Structure formats: C-alpha cells, structure tokens
Coordinates of C-alpha atoms in Angstrom, one line a residue:
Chain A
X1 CA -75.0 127.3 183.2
X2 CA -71.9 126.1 182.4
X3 CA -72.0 123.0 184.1
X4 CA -74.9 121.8 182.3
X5 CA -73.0 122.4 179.2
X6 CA -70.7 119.9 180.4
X7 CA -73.0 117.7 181.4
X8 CA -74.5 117.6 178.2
X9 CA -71.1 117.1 176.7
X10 CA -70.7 114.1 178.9
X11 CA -73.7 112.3 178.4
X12 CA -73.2 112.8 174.3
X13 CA -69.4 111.2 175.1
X14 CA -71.2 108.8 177.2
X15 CA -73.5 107.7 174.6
X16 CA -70.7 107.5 171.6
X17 CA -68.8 104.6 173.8
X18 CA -72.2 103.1 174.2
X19 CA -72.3 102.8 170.6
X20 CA -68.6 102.6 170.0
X21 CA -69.5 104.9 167.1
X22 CA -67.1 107.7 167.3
X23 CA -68.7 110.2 164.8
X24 CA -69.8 113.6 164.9
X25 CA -73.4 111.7 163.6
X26 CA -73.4 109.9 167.1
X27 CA -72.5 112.9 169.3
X28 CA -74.9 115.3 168.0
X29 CA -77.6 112.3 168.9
X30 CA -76.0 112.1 171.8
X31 CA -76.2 115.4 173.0
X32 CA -80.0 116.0 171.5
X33 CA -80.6 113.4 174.5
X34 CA -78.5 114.7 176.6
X35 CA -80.3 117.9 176.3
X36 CA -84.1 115.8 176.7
X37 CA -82.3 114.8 180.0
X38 CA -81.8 117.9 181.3
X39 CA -84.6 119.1 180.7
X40 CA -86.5 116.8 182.5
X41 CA -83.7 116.9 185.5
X42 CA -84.3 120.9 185.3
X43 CA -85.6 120.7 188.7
X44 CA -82.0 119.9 190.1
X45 CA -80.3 122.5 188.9
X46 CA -79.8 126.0 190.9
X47 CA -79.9 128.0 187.8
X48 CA -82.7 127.8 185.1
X49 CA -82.4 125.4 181.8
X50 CA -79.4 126.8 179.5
X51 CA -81.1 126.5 176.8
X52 CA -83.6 129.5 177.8
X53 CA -80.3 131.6 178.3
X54 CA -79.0 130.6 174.7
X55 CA -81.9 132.0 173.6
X56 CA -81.6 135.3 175.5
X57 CA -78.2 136.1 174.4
X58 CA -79.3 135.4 170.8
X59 CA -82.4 138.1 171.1
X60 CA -79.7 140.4 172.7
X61 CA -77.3 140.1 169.4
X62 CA -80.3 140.8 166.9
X63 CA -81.4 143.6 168.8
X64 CA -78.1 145.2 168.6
X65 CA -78.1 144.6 165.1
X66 CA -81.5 146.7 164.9
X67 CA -80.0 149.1 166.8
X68 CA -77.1 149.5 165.4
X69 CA -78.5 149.9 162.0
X70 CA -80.6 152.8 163.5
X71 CA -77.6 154.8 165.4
X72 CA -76.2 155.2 161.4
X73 CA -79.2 156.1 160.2
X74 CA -79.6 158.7 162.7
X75 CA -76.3 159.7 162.6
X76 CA -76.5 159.6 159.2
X77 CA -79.5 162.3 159.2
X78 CA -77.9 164.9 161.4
X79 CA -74.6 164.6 159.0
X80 CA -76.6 165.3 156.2
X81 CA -78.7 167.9 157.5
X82 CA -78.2 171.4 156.3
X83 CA -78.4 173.4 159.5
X84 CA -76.5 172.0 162.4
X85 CA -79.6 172.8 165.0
X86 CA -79.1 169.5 167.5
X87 CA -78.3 169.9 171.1
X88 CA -75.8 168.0 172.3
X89 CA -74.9 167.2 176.4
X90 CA -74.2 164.8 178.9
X91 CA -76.5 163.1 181.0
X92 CA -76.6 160.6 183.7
X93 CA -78.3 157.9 183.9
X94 CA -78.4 155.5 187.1
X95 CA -77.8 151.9 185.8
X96 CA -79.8 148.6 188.4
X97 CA -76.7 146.0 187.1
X98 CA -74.1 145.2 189.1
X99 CA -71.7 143.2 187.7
X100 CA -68.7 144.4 186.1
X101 CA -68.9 142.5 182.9
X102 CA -72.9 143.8 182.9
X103 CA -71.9 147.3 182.9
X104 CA -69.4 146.7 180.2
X105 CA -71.8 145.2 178.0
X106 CA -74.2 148.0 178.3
X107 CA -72.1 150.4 177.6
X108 CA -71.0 149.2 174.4
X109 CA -74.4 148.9 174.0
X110 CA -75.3 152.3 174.5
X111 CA -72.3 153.6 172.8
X112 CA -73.7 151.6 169.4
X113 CA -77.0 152.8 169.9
X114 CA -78.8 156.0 168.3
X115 CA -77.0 159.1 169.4
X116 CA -75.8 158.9 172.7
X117 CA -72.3 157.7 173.6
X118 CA -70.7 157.1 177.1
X119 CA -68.5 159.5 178.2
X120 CA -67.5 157.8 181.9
X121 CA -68.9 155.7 184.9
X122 CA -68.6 156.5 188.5
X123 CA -69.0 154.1 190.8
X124 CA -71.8 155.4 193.7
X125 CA -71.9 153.9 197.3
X126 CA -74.8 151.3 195.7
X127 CA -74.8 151.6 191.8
X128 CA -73.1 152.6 189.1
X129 CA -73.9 155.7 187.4
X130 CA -73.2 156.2 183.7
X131 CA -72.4 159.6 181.6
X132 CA -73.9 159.7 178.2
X133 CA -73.4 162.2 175.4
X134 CA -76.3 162.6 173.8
X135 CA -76.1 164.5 170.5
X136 CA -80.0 165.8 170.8
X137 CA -80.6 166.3 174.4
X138 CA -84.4 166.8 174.4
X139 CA -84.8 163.1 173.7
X140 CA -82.7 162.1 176.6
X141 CA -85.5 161.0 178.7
X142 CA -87.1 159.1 175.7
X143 CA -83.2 157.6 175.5
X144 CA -83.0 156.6 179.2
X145 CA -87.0 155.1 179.1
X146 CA -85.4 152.9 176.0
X147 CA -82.6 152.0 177.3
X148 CA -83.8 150.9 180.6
X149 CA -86.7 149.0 178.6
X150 CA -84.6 147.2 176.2
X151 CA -80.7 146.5 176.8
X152 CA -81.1 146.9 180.5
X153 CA -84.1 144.2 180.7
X154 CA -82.5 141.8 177.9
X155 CA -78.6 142.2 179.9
X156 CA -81.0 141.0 183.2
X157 CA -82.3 138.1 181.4
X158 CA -78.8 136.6 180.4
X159 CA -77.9 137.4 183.6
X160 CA -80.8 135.4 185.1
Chain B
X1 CA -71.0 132.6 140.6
X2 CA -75.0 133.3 139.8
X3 CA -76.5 137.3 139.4
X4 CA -77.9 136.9 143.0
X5 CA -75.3 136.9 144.6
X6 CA -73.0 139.2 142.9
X7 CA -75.9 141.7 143.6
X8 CA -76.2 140.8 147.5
X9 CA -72.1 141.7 147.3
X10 CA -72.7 144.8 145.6
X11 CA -75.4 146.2 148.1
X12 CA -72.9 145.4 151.2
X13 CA -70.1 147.0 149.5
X14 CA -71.7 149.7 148.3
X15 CA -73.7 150.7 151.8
X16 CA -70.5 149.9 153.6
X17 CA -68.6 152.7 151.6
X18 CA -71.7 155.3 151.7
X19 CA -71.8 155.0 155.5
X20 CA -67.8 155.3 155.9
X21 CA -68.3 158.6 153.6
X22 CA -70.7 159.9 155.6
X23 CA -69.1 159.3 158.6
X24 CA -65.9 161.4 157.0
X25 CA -68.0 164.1 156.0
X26 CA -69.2 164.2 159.8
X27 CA -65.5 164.3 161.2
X28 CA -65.4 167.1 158.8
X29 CA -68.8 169.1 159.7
X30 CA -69.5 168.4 163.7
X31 CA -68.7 171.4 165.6
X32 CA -67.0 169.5 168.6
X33 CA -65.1 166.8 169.6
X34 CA -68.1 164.9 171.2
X35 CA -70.5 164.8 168.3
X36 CA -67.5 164.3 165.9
X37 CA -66.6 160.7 168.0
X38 CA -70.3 160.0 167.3
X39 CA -69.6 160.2 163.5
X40 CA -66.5 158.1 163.7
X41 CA -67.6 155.4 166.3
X42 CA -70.7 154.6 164.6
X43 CA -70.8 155.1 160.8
X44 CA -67.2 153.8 160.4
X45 CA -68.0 150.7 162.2
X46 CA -71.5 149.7 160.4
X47 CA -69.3 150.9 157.3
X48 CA -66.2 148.8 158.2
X49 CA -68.4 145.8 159.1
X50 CA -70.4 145.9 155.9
X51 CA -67.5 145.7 153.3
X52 CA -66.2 142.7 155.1
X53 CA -69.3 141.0 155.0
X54 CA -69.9 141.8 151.6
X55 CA -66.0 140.0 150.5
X56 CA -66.9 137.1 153.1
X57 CA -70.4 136.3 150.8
X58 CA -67.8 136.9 147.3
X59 CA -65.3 134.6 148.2
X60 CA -67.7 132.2 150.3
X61 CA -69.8 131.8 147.1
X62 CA -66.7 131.2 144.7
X63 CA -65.8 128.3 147.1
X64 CA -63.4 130.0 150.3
X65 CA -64.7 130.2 153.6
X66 CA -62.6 132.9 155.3
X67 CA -63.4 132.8 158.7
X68 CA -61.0 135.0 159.3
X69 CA -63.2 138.2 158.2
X70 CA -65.7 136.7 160.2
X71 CA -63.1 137.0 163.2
X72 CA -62.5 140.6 162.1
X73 CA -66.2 141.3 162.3
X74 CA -66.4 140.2 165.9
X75 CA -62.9 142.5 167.1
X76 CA -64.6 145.2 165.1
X77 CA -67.6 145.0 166.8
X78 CA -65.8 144.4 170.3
X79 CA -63.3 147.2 170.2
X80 CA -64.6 150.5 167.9
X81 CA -67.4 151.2 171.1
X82 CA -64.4 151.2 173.7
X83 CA -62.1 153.1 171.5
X84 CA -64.9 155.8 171.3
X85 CA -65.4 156.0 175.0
X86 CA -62.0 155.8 175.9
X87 CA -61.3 158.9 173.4
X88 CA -64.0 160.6 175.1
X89 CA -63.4 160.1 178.4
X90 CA -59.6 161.2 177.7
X91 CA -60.6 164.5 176.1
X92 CA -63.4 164.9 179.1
X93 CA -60.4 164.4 181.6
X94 CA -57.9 167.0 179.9
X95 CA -60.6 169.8 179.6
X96 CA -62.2 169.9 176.2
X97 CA -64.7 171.9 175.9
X98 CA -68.3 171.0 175.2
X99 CA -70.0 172.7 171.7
X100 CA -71.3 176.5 173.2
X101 CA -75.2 175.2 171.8
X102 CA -74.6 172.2 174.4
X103 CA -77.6 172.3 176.4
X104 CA -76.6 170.1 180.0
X105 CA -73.9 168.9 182.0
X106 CA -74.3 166.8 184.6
X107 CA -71.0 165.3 184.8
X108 CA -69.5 169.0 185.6
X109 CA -68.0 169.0 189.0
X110 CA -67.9 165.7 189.6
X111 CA -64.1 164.1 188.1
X112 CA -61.1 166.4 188.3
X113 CA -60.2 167.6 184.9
X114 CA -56.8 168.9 184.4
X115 CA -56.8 172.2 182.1

C-alpha cells in the first residue's frame, strides 16, 4: 500500500516537470492521473488498489463514531438509573487477528464501545484471547456476536 | 458570526458538559472499581472531545483555525481507552475485588494476582 502511494507521488512530481508548473494546481492533476494509472496497472501490484483501503479505514472511523456515541448513551442510562440492578463480569472472548497493531486497535475499540471494557490479553499457543468487563453480562454473547460482526470484519478489511 | 453557528457551539458545549457530569455522578454511584472505569473512560472522553470541538467551530468561524484542538482530539481519542485498560488491568493484578452481584469470571485462575 504504501508503495503505491509513492508511486502516485512520483508520477504527480513527474508530471509538474513535464509542465514545469510547480503548483499545488498541477500536482493534484498530477496525481488524479497518477491514481487513473494505477488503477489500470492494479493487476501488477501484490496487494489490492489503495484506494479501496482508504475507504475501509474511513468506514472504520465513522463507525466508531456511532459507537462511541452509543457506549455514552448506555453508560449514560445505567448512571441515571434508579436501582443499580446490572450484572457486571469478565468474559473472554477469542479474537482471529494476529497482528500486534490489530489487536491494539480492537481493543481500543472495544474499550470505546457500549459497556464492555478490556481488562487484559493472554497470548494462547495460536491466538490471542481478550478479557472484557462487561457491565451487564447477559448481553455478553450479543456483545461478542457484534463485535466479531463489526470491528473484527472492518479491522480484517484494512488489514486486507 | 451568524445565529447558526453560535447555536451549533452551544449544543457541543453543552452535551460535552452533561456527559462529563454524568460521568462524575457515575465515579460517584458505581459500586466497584470496574464499572466506575466505565463511567470515567467513556463519558469523560465523548465529554472532553465535544467541548473541544465545540471552541474549534467558535474560533474557526470568527476566522482561527486551531489545529491544535484538532490535535488534542486525536491524543484524546488515542490515549483515554489505554489509560482505562491499563487502570484495570493494574487493579485486576493487585487483587481488587469484583462487585459481590458480579455474575462471571473467567479470567480467575489464570494471571497471578498479588493480594
């Protein structure tokens, strides 16, 4: 990914000397071209067009906006409640990323999202497995069914 | 500076300080220290994060671009989820007990925790 970034870079420096027009006007032409380029060169490349993973990472942002928006609103129910009659605990939940930087992201993820927040991660022979608080544990399947459907899924699609 | 805006300013400001109340008044009411982090890692940092939004828009709209609060946004947004876990994690480690109504622990058994 990020070498086609700098290829596009190139080509848009490429086609400023063409011009000998050394303006921000010419570059962004430039690399508008350089991106038509690579997408018809896509075939080249080992990993898929960036511009599908630009796209992923922004979906990933505005659904942590949603979510985070939810968390306080939940949060912001049980606070306000009268009787404290939640159930709080600690669950585990088997995570299918590998990478470091992919289990960090998740879990400051999960710890933004409603009610659950991670308490540690073991490492496994094979995976890595996480330890969320919940602060209502009845949902906590519900919770791990969301998380696996959305962060999980959308951190595999950057990741692609 | 036109009526629109100055409301769109208001609503972030206000929200931001409803949501940084209520996340006192959960520090306050929680029963442990689990569900207590909850209050404080979330609420503050929505809370937090809307006040600075709302005086990026004020001062954007009388001519400043601060992209400095903008920068703040980001750190906050970076850092208040690790500072939550690493709390918890701590307190997990040195033997704090879970609320009595807690209804599972899996993690039990499975990290040494000092008493």
């Amino acid at each position: 990914m990020a070498f086609q970034i700098l290829l596009n870079f190139f080509i848009a420096f490429v086609w400023m000397f063409l011009k000998s027009d050394y303006s921000a006007a010419t570059f962004s032409v430039g690399y508008l071209m350089g991106l038509g380029m690579l997408f018809l060169m896509r075939r080249f490349f080992e990993s898929r067009f960036y511009l599908g993973k630009v796209w992923s990472v922004v979906y990933l942002i505005l659904l942590f906006i949603k979510e985070l928006i939810m968390a306080n609103i939940d949060v912001l129910k049980i606070v306000l409640k009268p009787k404290l009659d939640f159930q709080p605990g600690i669950f585990e939940y088997r995570t299918g990323l590998k990478k470091d930087w992919e289990v960090t992201l998740l879990s400051n993820l999960i710890t933004l999202t409603p009610g659950t927040l991670v308490v540690d991660v073991l490492e496994n022979d094979e995976e890595k497995v996480l330890y969320i608080h919940a602060i209502h544990v009845p949902d906590a399947d519900e919770a791990i069914d969301g998380i696996k459907n959305s962060f999980e899924r959308a951190i595999l699609e950057v990741s692609r | 500076m036109t009526g629109i805006i100055e409301f769109i300013v208001l609503v972030f400001i206000v929200i931001g300080a409803f949501f940084t109340v209520v996340s006192a008044f959960g520090i306050i009411r929680l029963p442990d220290l689990y569900t207590r982090n909850h209050a404080a890692s979330k609420s503050a940092t929505l809370g937090v994060m809307s006040v600075l939004i709302g005086t990026f828009i004020y001062f954007y709209a009388s001519g400043h671009s601060n992209t400095r609060l903008v920068l703040a946004i980001i750190f906050i947004f970076l850092t208040s989820p690790v500072g939550g876990h690493l709390i918890n994690r701590a307190a997990y480690y040195t033997g704090v007990e879970l609320w009595g109504k807690s209804s599972r622990d899996d993690l039990k058994g499975k990290v040494p925790v000092k008493k």
